[in-house]
Amino acid sequence: MQSATVGFVSLGCPKNLVDSERILTQLRAEGYRIAASYEAA
């Protein structure tokens, strides 16, 4: 079975970027693949 792929765009202040990184880390830990571009998601 293939892993789900997600795309993520973070806009805003540095706090938002920190939150985005935490979310991405959790998604990776749960087996999601993170797309490098909008088109790849």
XYZ file of C-alpha atoms in Angstrom:
41
model
C 0.000 0.000 0.000
C 1.334 3.419 -0.962
C 1.725 6.159 1.630
C -0.535 9.172 1.401
C 1.148 12.313 0.116
C 0.366 15.764 1.442
C 1.347 19.257 0.410
C 1.822 22.034 2.897
C 2.014 25.783 2.429
C 2.946 27.902 5.414
C 2.234 31.612 5.271
C 2.812 34.123 7.957
C 4.951 34.914 10.922
C 7.861 32.874 12.347
C 5.498 31.288 14.907
C 3.431 29.912 12.034
C 6.575 28.425 10.491
C 7.430 26.688 13.762
C 3.902 25.291 13.975
C 4.130 24.109 10.365
C 7.377 22.259 11.052
C 5.820 20.534 14.057
C 2.853 19.430 11.960
C 5.115 18.150 9.169
C 7.219 16.219 11.675
C 4.091 14.542 13.051
C 2.788 13.722 9.571
C 6.118 12.111 8.630
C 6.075 10.088 11.861
C 2.619 8.801 10.924
C 3.833 7.650 7.512
C 2.787 10.497 5.246
C 5.032 11.599 2.418
C 5.536 15.347 2.085
C 5.376 16.661 -1.482
C 8.130 19.042 -2.519
C 5.799 21.076 -4.726
C 2.134 21.884 -5.170
C 2.018 19.825 -8.362
C 3.486 16.756 -6.639
C 0.836 16.799 -3.924
